[in-house]
Short mmCIF file of C-alpha atoms in Angstrom, two decimals:
data_model
loop_
_atom_site.label_atom_id
_atom_site.label_comp_id
_atom_site.label_asym_id
_atom_site.label_seq_id
_atom_site.Cartn_x
_atom_site.Cartn_y
_atom_site.Cartn_z
CA UNK A 23 -0.15 -0.18 -0.04
CA UNK A 24 1.32 3.27 -1.25
CA UNK A 25 2.45 4.99 1.57
CA UNK A 26 0.45 8.69 2.31
CA UNK A 27 1.88 11.63 1.54
CA UNK A 28 2.68 14.09 4.36
CA UNK A 29 0.14 17.20 5.16
CA UNK A 30 1.43 20.46 5.22
CA UNK A 31 0.21 22.11 9.08
CA UNK A 32 -2.74 24.40 8.53
CA UNK A 33 -0.77 26.66 10.77
CA UNK A 34 2.38 26.38 7.95
CA UNK A 35 0.23 27.37 5.11
CA UNK A 36 -2.06 29.90 6.85
CA UNK A 37 1.39 32.32 9.03
CA UNK A 38 1.08 35.42 7.76
CA UNK A 39 4.90 37.78 7.69
CA UNK A 40 5.54 40.98 7.22
CA UNK A 41 6.63 42.57 4.07
CA UNK A 42 10.78 41.98 3.99
CA UNK A 43 12.12 44.66 6.31
CA UNK A 44 15.80 45.86 8.05
CA UNK A 45 16.02 44.07 11.17
CA UNK A 46 17.65 47.52 12.32
CA UNK A 47 17.56 50.97 10.99
CA UNK A 48 19.81 53.17 9.01
CA UNK A 49 22.08 54.64 12.59
CA UNK A 50 22.67 50.89 14.08
CA UNK A 51 23.50 49.45 10.15
CA UNK A 52 25.99 52.39 9.50
CA UNK A 53 27.49 52.11 12.68
CA UNK A 54 27.83 48.22 12.25
CA UNK A 55 28.98 48.60 8.42
CA UNK A 56 32.08 51.24 9.00
CA UNK A 57 33.56 48.78 11.54
CA UNK A 58 33.14 45.86 9.04
CA UNK A 59 35.66 48.51 6.32
CA UNK A 60 37.77 50.33 9.01
CA UNK A 61 38.74 46.21 9.45
CA UNK A 62 39.40 45.06 6.99
CA UNK A 63 38.69 47.57 4.24
CA UNK A 64 37.50 46.52 0.75
CA UNK A 65 38.84 43.61 0.73
CA UNK A 66 36.00 41.85 2.97
CA UNK A 67 35.69 39.01 5.34
CA UNK A 68 34.48 35.42 5.21
CA UNK A 69 30.56 35.49 6.97
CA UNK A 70 31.90 34.62 10.08
CA UNK A 71 33.84 37.00 10.62
CA UNK A 72 31.94 39.55 9.60
CA UNK A 73 29.15 39.04 12.10
CA UNK A 74 32.33 39.36 14.60
CA UNK A 75 33.77 42.60 13.20
CA UNK A 76 30.26 43.97 13.09
CA UNK A 77 29.87 43.27 17.05
CA UNK A 78 28.97 39.48 17.50
CA UNK A 79 30.77 36.70 19.25
CA UNK A 80 29.45 34.23 16.56
CA UNK A 81 27.59 34.58 12.82
CA UNK A 82 24.39 33.47 14.90
CA UNK A 83 20.61 34.10 13.46
CA UNK A 84 20.49 37.28 14.52
CA UNK A 85 23.54 38.20 13.28
CA UNK A 86 22.55 36.88 10.09
CA UNK A 87 20.02 38.84 9.61
CA UNK A 88 21.82 42.55 10.99
CA UNK A 89 24.32 41.48 8.45
CA UNK A 90 20.74 40.82 5.75
CA UNK A 91 20.25 44.52 6.66
CA UNK A 92 23.25 45.77 5.79
CA UNK A 93 22.11 44.35 2.95
CA UNK A 94 19.11 45.63 1.78
CA UNK A 95 20.42 49.22 3.05
CA UNK A 96 23.33 49.01 0.05
CA UNK A 97 26.00 49.05 3.11
CA UNK A 98 27.51 45.82 1.91
CA UNK A 99 27.45 43.09 -0.63
CA UNK A 100 28.67 39.27 -0.79
CA UNK A 101 31.25 38.66 -2.99
CA UNK A 102 32.73 34.81 -3.98
CA UNK A 103 31.50 33.49 -0.52
CA UNK A 104 32.77 36.86 1.35
CA UNK A 105 31.66 39.89 2.31
CA UNK A 106 32.64 43.04 1.21
CA UNK A 107 31.46 47.07 2.33
CA UNK A 108 29.98 48.06 -0.32
CA UNK A 109 30.23 52.06 -2.19
CA UNK A 110 28.49 53.77 -0.19
CA UNK A 111 30.35 52.30 3.16
CA UNK A 112 33.30 53.11 1.58
CA UNK A 113 32.05 56.96 1.38
CA UNK A 114 30.01 57.39 4.58
CA UNK A 115 33.37 55.94 6.28
CA UNK A 116 35.63 58.62 4.21
CA UNK A 117 33.85 61.42 4.10
CA UNK A 118 32.86 64.17 7.33
CA UNK A 119 29.56 64.12 7.92
CA UNK A 120 29.59 67.71 6.34
CA UNK A 121 30.88 66.60 2.77
CA UNK A 122 27.68 66.82 0.12
CA UNK A 123 29.36 62.50 -0.26
CA UNK A 124 28.54 61.85 3.47
CA UNK A 125 24.77 63.39 2.73
CA UNK A 126 24.70 61.85 -0.85
CA UNK A 127 25.90 58.30 0.31
CA UNK A 128 22.70 58.32 3.40
CA UNK A 129 20.28 59.28 1.76
CA UNK A 130 20.83 56.60 -0.82
CA UNK A 131 21.24 54.05 2.38
CA UNK A 132 18.05 55.38 3.58
CA UNK A 133 15.41 54.27 0.65
CA UNK A 134 17.30 51.33 -0.94
CA UNK A 135 15.20 48.80 1.28
CA UNK A 136 12.51 48.33 -1.00
CA UNK A 137 9.63 48.79 1.65
CA UNK A 138 10.76 52.52 2.78
CA UNK A 139 11.33 53.37 -0.69
CA UNK A 140 7.49 51.73 -1.55
CA UNK A 141 6.69 54.24 1.38
CA UNK A 142 9.10 57.28 1.01
CA UNK A 143 7.04 57.15 -2.62
CA UNK A 144 3.89 57.09 -1.94
CA UNK A 145 3.96 59.98 0.63
CA UNK A 146 6.68 62.07 -0.85
CA UNK A 147 3.73 63.78 -3.32
CA UNK A 148 1.99 65.03 -0.65
CA UNK A 149 5.61 66.56 1.35
CA UNK A 150 4.24 64.70 4.82
CA UNK A 151 4.60 61.24 6.34
CA UNK A 152 1.47 60.94 7.77
CA UNK A 153 1.30 59.85 11.75
CA UNK A 154 2.04 56.28 13.13
CA UNK A 155 -1.23 55.82 14.07
CA UNK A 156 -2.35 56.56 10.38
CA UNK A 157 0.26 54.69 8.88
CA UNK A 158 0.00 51.62 10.77
CA UNK A 159 -3.12 51.02 9.83
CA UNK A 160 -2.91 51.53 6.35
CA UNK A 161 0.59 49.41 6.41
CA UNK A 162 -1.18 46.25 8.07
CA UNK A 163 -4.17 46.27 5.96
CA UNK A 164 -2.35 47.45 2.46
CA UNK A 165 1.15 46.11 2.26
CA UNK A 166 0.65 43.09 4.70
CA UNK A 167 1.98 43.79 8.24
CA UNK A 168 1.01 41.88 10.86
CA UNK A 169 -0.39 44.16 13.36
CA UNK A 170 2.99 44.02 16.65
CA UNK A 171 5.32 44.36 14.16
CA UNK A 172 4.69 47.68 12.61
CA UNK A 173 5.20 49.64 15.62
CA UNK A 174 8.65 48.97 15.48
CA UNK A 175 8.75 49.43 11.30
CA UNK A 176 7.55 52.89 11.76
CA UNK A 177 9.90 53.82 14.89
CA UNK A 178 13.51 52.01 12.31
CA UNK A 179 11.83 54.04 9.23
CA UNK A 180 11.42 57.10 10.78
CA UNK A 181 14.67 57.38 12.64
CA UNK A 182 16.16 56.38 9.24
CA UNK A 183 14.58 59.19 7.96
CA UNK A 184 15.44 61.55 9.82
CA UNK A 185 19.13 60.03 10.56
CA UNK A 186 19.49 60.48 6.24
CA UNK A 187 18.19 64.42 6.40
CA UNK A 188 15.32 63.31 4.78
CA UNK A 189 12.59 63.54 7.64
CA UNK A 190 12.01 66.65 10.06
CA UNK A 191 9.45 66.66 12.06
CA UNK A 192 6.70 64.91 9.54
CA UNK A 193 8.01 66.86 6.45
CA UNK A 194 9.12 64.67 3.59
CA UNK A 195 12.24 66.38 1.45
CA UNK A 196 12.69 66.25 -1.97
CA UNK A 197 14.06 63.18 -4.55
CA UNK A 198 16.31 63.40 -7.09
CA UNK A 199 18.29 61.60 -9.63
CA UNK A 200 19.41 58.02 -9.27
CA UNK A 201 22.69 57.06 -8.07
CA UNK A 202 25.45 54.68 -6.60
CA UNK A 203 23.39 51.98 -9.29
CA UNK A 204 19.95 51.99 -9.05
CA UNK A 205 18.48 53.87 -5.64
CA UNK A 206 17.64 57.31 -5.73
CA UNK A 207 20.12 60.15 -4.89
CA UNK A 208 17.85 62.97 -2.25
CA UNK A 209 18.39 66.30 -2.62
CA UNK A 210 19.17 67.43 0.74
CA UNK A 211 16.94 69.25 3.34
CA UNK A 212 15.90 72.48 2.63
CA UNK A 213 16.37 74.47 5.87
CA UNK A 214 15.02 77.62 3.96
CA UNK A 215 11.92 75.47 2.33
CA UNK A 216 8.53 76.73 3.26
CA UNK A 217 7.69 75.39 6.24
CA UNK A 218 4.13 72.56 6.53
CA UNK A 219 1.07 74.70 8.17
CA UNK A 220 0.14 73.41 12.30
CA UNK A 221 -3.29 74.16 13.32
CA UNK A 222 -3.86 78.05 14.16
CA UNK A 223 -1.48 78.79 11.45
CA UNK A 224 -2.44 81.78 8.62
CA UNK A 225 -1.99 80.66 5.31
CA UNK A 226 -2.57 81.84 2.20
CA UNK A 227 -3.68 80.67 -1.56
CA UNK A 228 -5.21 81.27 -4.98
CA UNK A 229 -8.64 80.43 -5.47
CA UNK A 230 -9.55 79.84 -8.97
CA UNK A 231 -12.73 81.80 -9.50
CA UNK A 232 -15.61 79.71 -10.12
CA UNK A 233 -16.08 81.17 -13.87
CA UNK A 234 -13.18 79.65 -15.32
CA UNK A 235 -9.41 79.15 -15.12
CA UNK A 236 -9.08 82.82 -15.76
CA UNK A 237 -4.89 83.67 -14.37
CA UNK A 238 -6.95 87.08 -13.62
CA UNK A 239 -10.15 85.68 -12.14
CA UNK A 240 -8.29 83.56 -9.17
CA UNK A 241 -8.77 85.18 -6.21
CA UNK A 242 -5.87 85.44 -2.87
CA UNK A 243 -7.51 84.10 0.55
CA UNK A 244 -6.44 83.68 4.04
CA UNK A 245 -7.28 82.21 7.32
CA UNK A 246 -6.04 80.23 10.27
CA UNK A 247 -6.02 75.95 10.11
CA UNK A 248 -8.22 74.58 12.32
CA UNK A 249 -6.40 70.97 11.85
CA UNK A 250 -5.16 68.78 8.95
CA UNK A 251 -6.26 65.92 7.70
CA UNK A 252 -5.53 61.80 9.22
CA UNK A 253 -2.93 61.87 6.37
CA UNK A 254 -1.67 65.56 6.54
CA UNK A 255 -3.14 66.58 2.74
CA UNK A 256 -5.59 68.74 3.82
CA UNK A 257 -6.15 71.38 5.43
CA UNK A 258 -8.90 72.75 6.99
CA UNK A 259 -9.47 76.60 7.18
CA UNK A 260 -11.83 78.31 9.10
CA UNK A 261 -14.40 79.95 7.64
CA UNK A 262 -14.22 77.31 4.98
CA UNK A 263 -16.79 73.93 4.77
CA UNK A 264 -13.79 71.92 2.42
CA UNK A 265 -10.41 71.09 3.30
CA UNK A 266 -8.10 73.35 0.72
CA UNK A 267 -4.51 71.08 -0.10
CA UNK A 268 -1.64 71.83 2.17
CA UNK A 269 1.08 71.96 -0.70
CA UNK A 270 -1.11 74.71 -2.28
CA UNK A 271 -0.78 76.40 1.33
CA UNK A 272 1.79 79.38 2.12
CA UNK A 273 1.74 79.74 5.87
CA UNK A 274 2.24 83.70 6.22
CA UNK A 275 5.10 84.58 8.98
CA UNK A 276 3.39 87.58 11.46
CA UNK A 277 4.44 91.00 11.02
CA UNK A 278 7.00 92.33 13.90
CA UNK A 279 5.15 96.38 13.10
CA UNK A 280 1.69 94.80 14.10
CA UNK A 281 2.64 93.04 16.75
CA UNK A 282 4.32 96.48 18.10
CA UNK A 283 1.26 98.11 17.79
CA UNK A 284 -0.56 95.00 20.05
CA UNK A 285 1.46 95.37 22.71
CA UNK A 286 -0.80 97.03 25.00
CA UNK A 287 -3.09 94.25 24.55
CA UNK A 288 -1.07 91.02 25.65
CA UNK A 289 -1.33 89.41 28.36
CA UNK A 290 0.77 89.83 31.52
CA UNK A 291 3.21 87.00 32.05
CA UNK A 292 5.81 85.08 29.96
CA UNK A 293 3.88 83.45 27.29
CA UNK A 294 3.11 79.82 27.36
CA UNK A 295 5.20 76.98 25.74
CA UNK A 296 3.07 75.62 22.56
CA UNK A 297 2.44 72.30 23.24
CA UNK A 298 2.02 72.19 19.50
CA UNK A 299 5.57 73.65 18.74
CA UNK A 300 7.89 71.91 16.28
CA UNK A 301 10.53 69.89 17.97
CA UNK A 302 13.89 70.50 17.05
CA UNK A 303 15.66 68.76 14.54
CA UNK A 304 18.22 65.71 17.07
CA UNK A 305 21.43 66.80 16.79
CA UNK A 306 22.66 64.37 19.64
CA UNK A 307 22.96 60.65 19.79
CA UNK A 308 23.76 57.73 23.14
CA UNK A 309 24.69 54.53 22.72
CA UNK A 310 24.86 51.05 24.70
CA UNK A 311 26.98 48.25 23.89
CA UNK A 312 24.71 45.72 24.42
CA UNK A 313 25.57 41.41 22.78
CA UNK A 314 22.85 41.99 20.74
CA UNK A 315 24.18 45.14 19.10
CA UNK A 316 23.90 48.56 19.98
CA UNK A 317 20.89 50.08 21.97
CA UNK A 318 20.49 54.11 20.14
CA UNK A 319 18.81 56.98 21.50
CA UNK A 320 18.63 60.04 19.11
CA UNK A 321 18.11 63.05 20.96
CA UNK A 322 17.82 67.40 20.74
CA UNK A 323 21.11 68.72 22.51
CA UNK A 324 19.12 70.89 25.05
CA UNK A 325 16.11 69.32 27.04
CA UNK A 326 14.20 71.31 29.57
CA UNK A 327 13.27 69.38 33.26
CA UNK A 328 9.70 69.17 31.82
CA UNK A 329 11.29 67.22 28.39
CA UNK A 330 14.06 64.84 30.71
CA UNK A 331 10.48 64.19 32.96
CA UNK A 332 8.48 62.63 29.46
CA UNK A 333 11.69 61.20 28.41
CA UNK A 334 11.59 58.93 31.49
CA UNK A 335 8.59 58.18 31.19
CA UNK A 336 8.82 57.36 27.86
CA UNK A 337 11.64 55.36 28.35
CA UNK A 338 9.83 53.27 31.36
CA UNK A 339 7.36 52.00 28.41
CA UNK A 340 10.04 51.37 26.02
CA UNK A 341 11.49 49.08 28.93
CA UNK A 342 8.28 47.35 30.37
CA UNK A 343 7.64 47.16 26.46
CA UNK A 344 11.04 45.02 26.01
CA UNK A 345 10.00 43.03 28.87
CA UNK A 346 7.28 41.75 27.45
CA UNK A 347 9.03 40.41 24.45
CA UNK A 348 11.82 39.09 26.17
CA UNK A 349 9.38 37.45 28.20
CA UNK A 350 7.00 36.46 25.94
CA UNK A 351 11.05 34.73 23.78
CA UNK A 352 11.42 32.86 26.69
#
């Protein structure tokens, strides 16, 4: 009697996996790739030796996942069974952060992972990256992410884009031509670019006449932003029922002369700090070397006492989450 063929487990056929994305963010990947380059130059090393050079005791599963992430960022290549630092890593290691080639290499690496590039390409035309509570469900519904994986992915994505100068607050920088093979090189973030409107900003835009599209009939409108749509594409302006495209808006700077005239109406005491004010771009990086890899924290250069308390509360939440993940893994 013929033997029955083995049946596949239902869990094997229905198991869902998130899209293939780097297991570490760009800052960690650059640090490890640079260590490899400093250790062996462009000659490369065997996988076992390369794993040790990037910070692991041996070439175990975690080391292989990290090496795969370095490949996704275009920082290393595999040639004839050896792990070799790629051109991007050579540029990052040899040019200072202020040099254009260092910046170009960072930006190119940040958009080398397919899923990073897909998210960037989807939202760059709008000029803004939606908040996590909007972007997360979209990735789960549209891109097949597992709900318990999307939070970590978004943290790495945002950290990578910020590190490469492609994201400031929620504003995305402009993309340019292709560089270093098939990954796009991006223009540096332009601090003189128009700011993204926020709630309470006075904005102006030009609205075409109902009778036609004659530029002579266009009218300039002005109003106060009451809020933004969840995807950040539309602004809701006081006095207007329909949303106005964020891309069409210009934030109006206060007139210094008008401010002087209103001094008598100013409330007593110092002005309170707005909870909606844009945060400063991070300028400092703290790192803790662990057996599994480096834990990296990017923070603003100056922190107030209130911000330190907020940071401590956030770190406590992060530690609770990490403990739960560690206990679940055991």
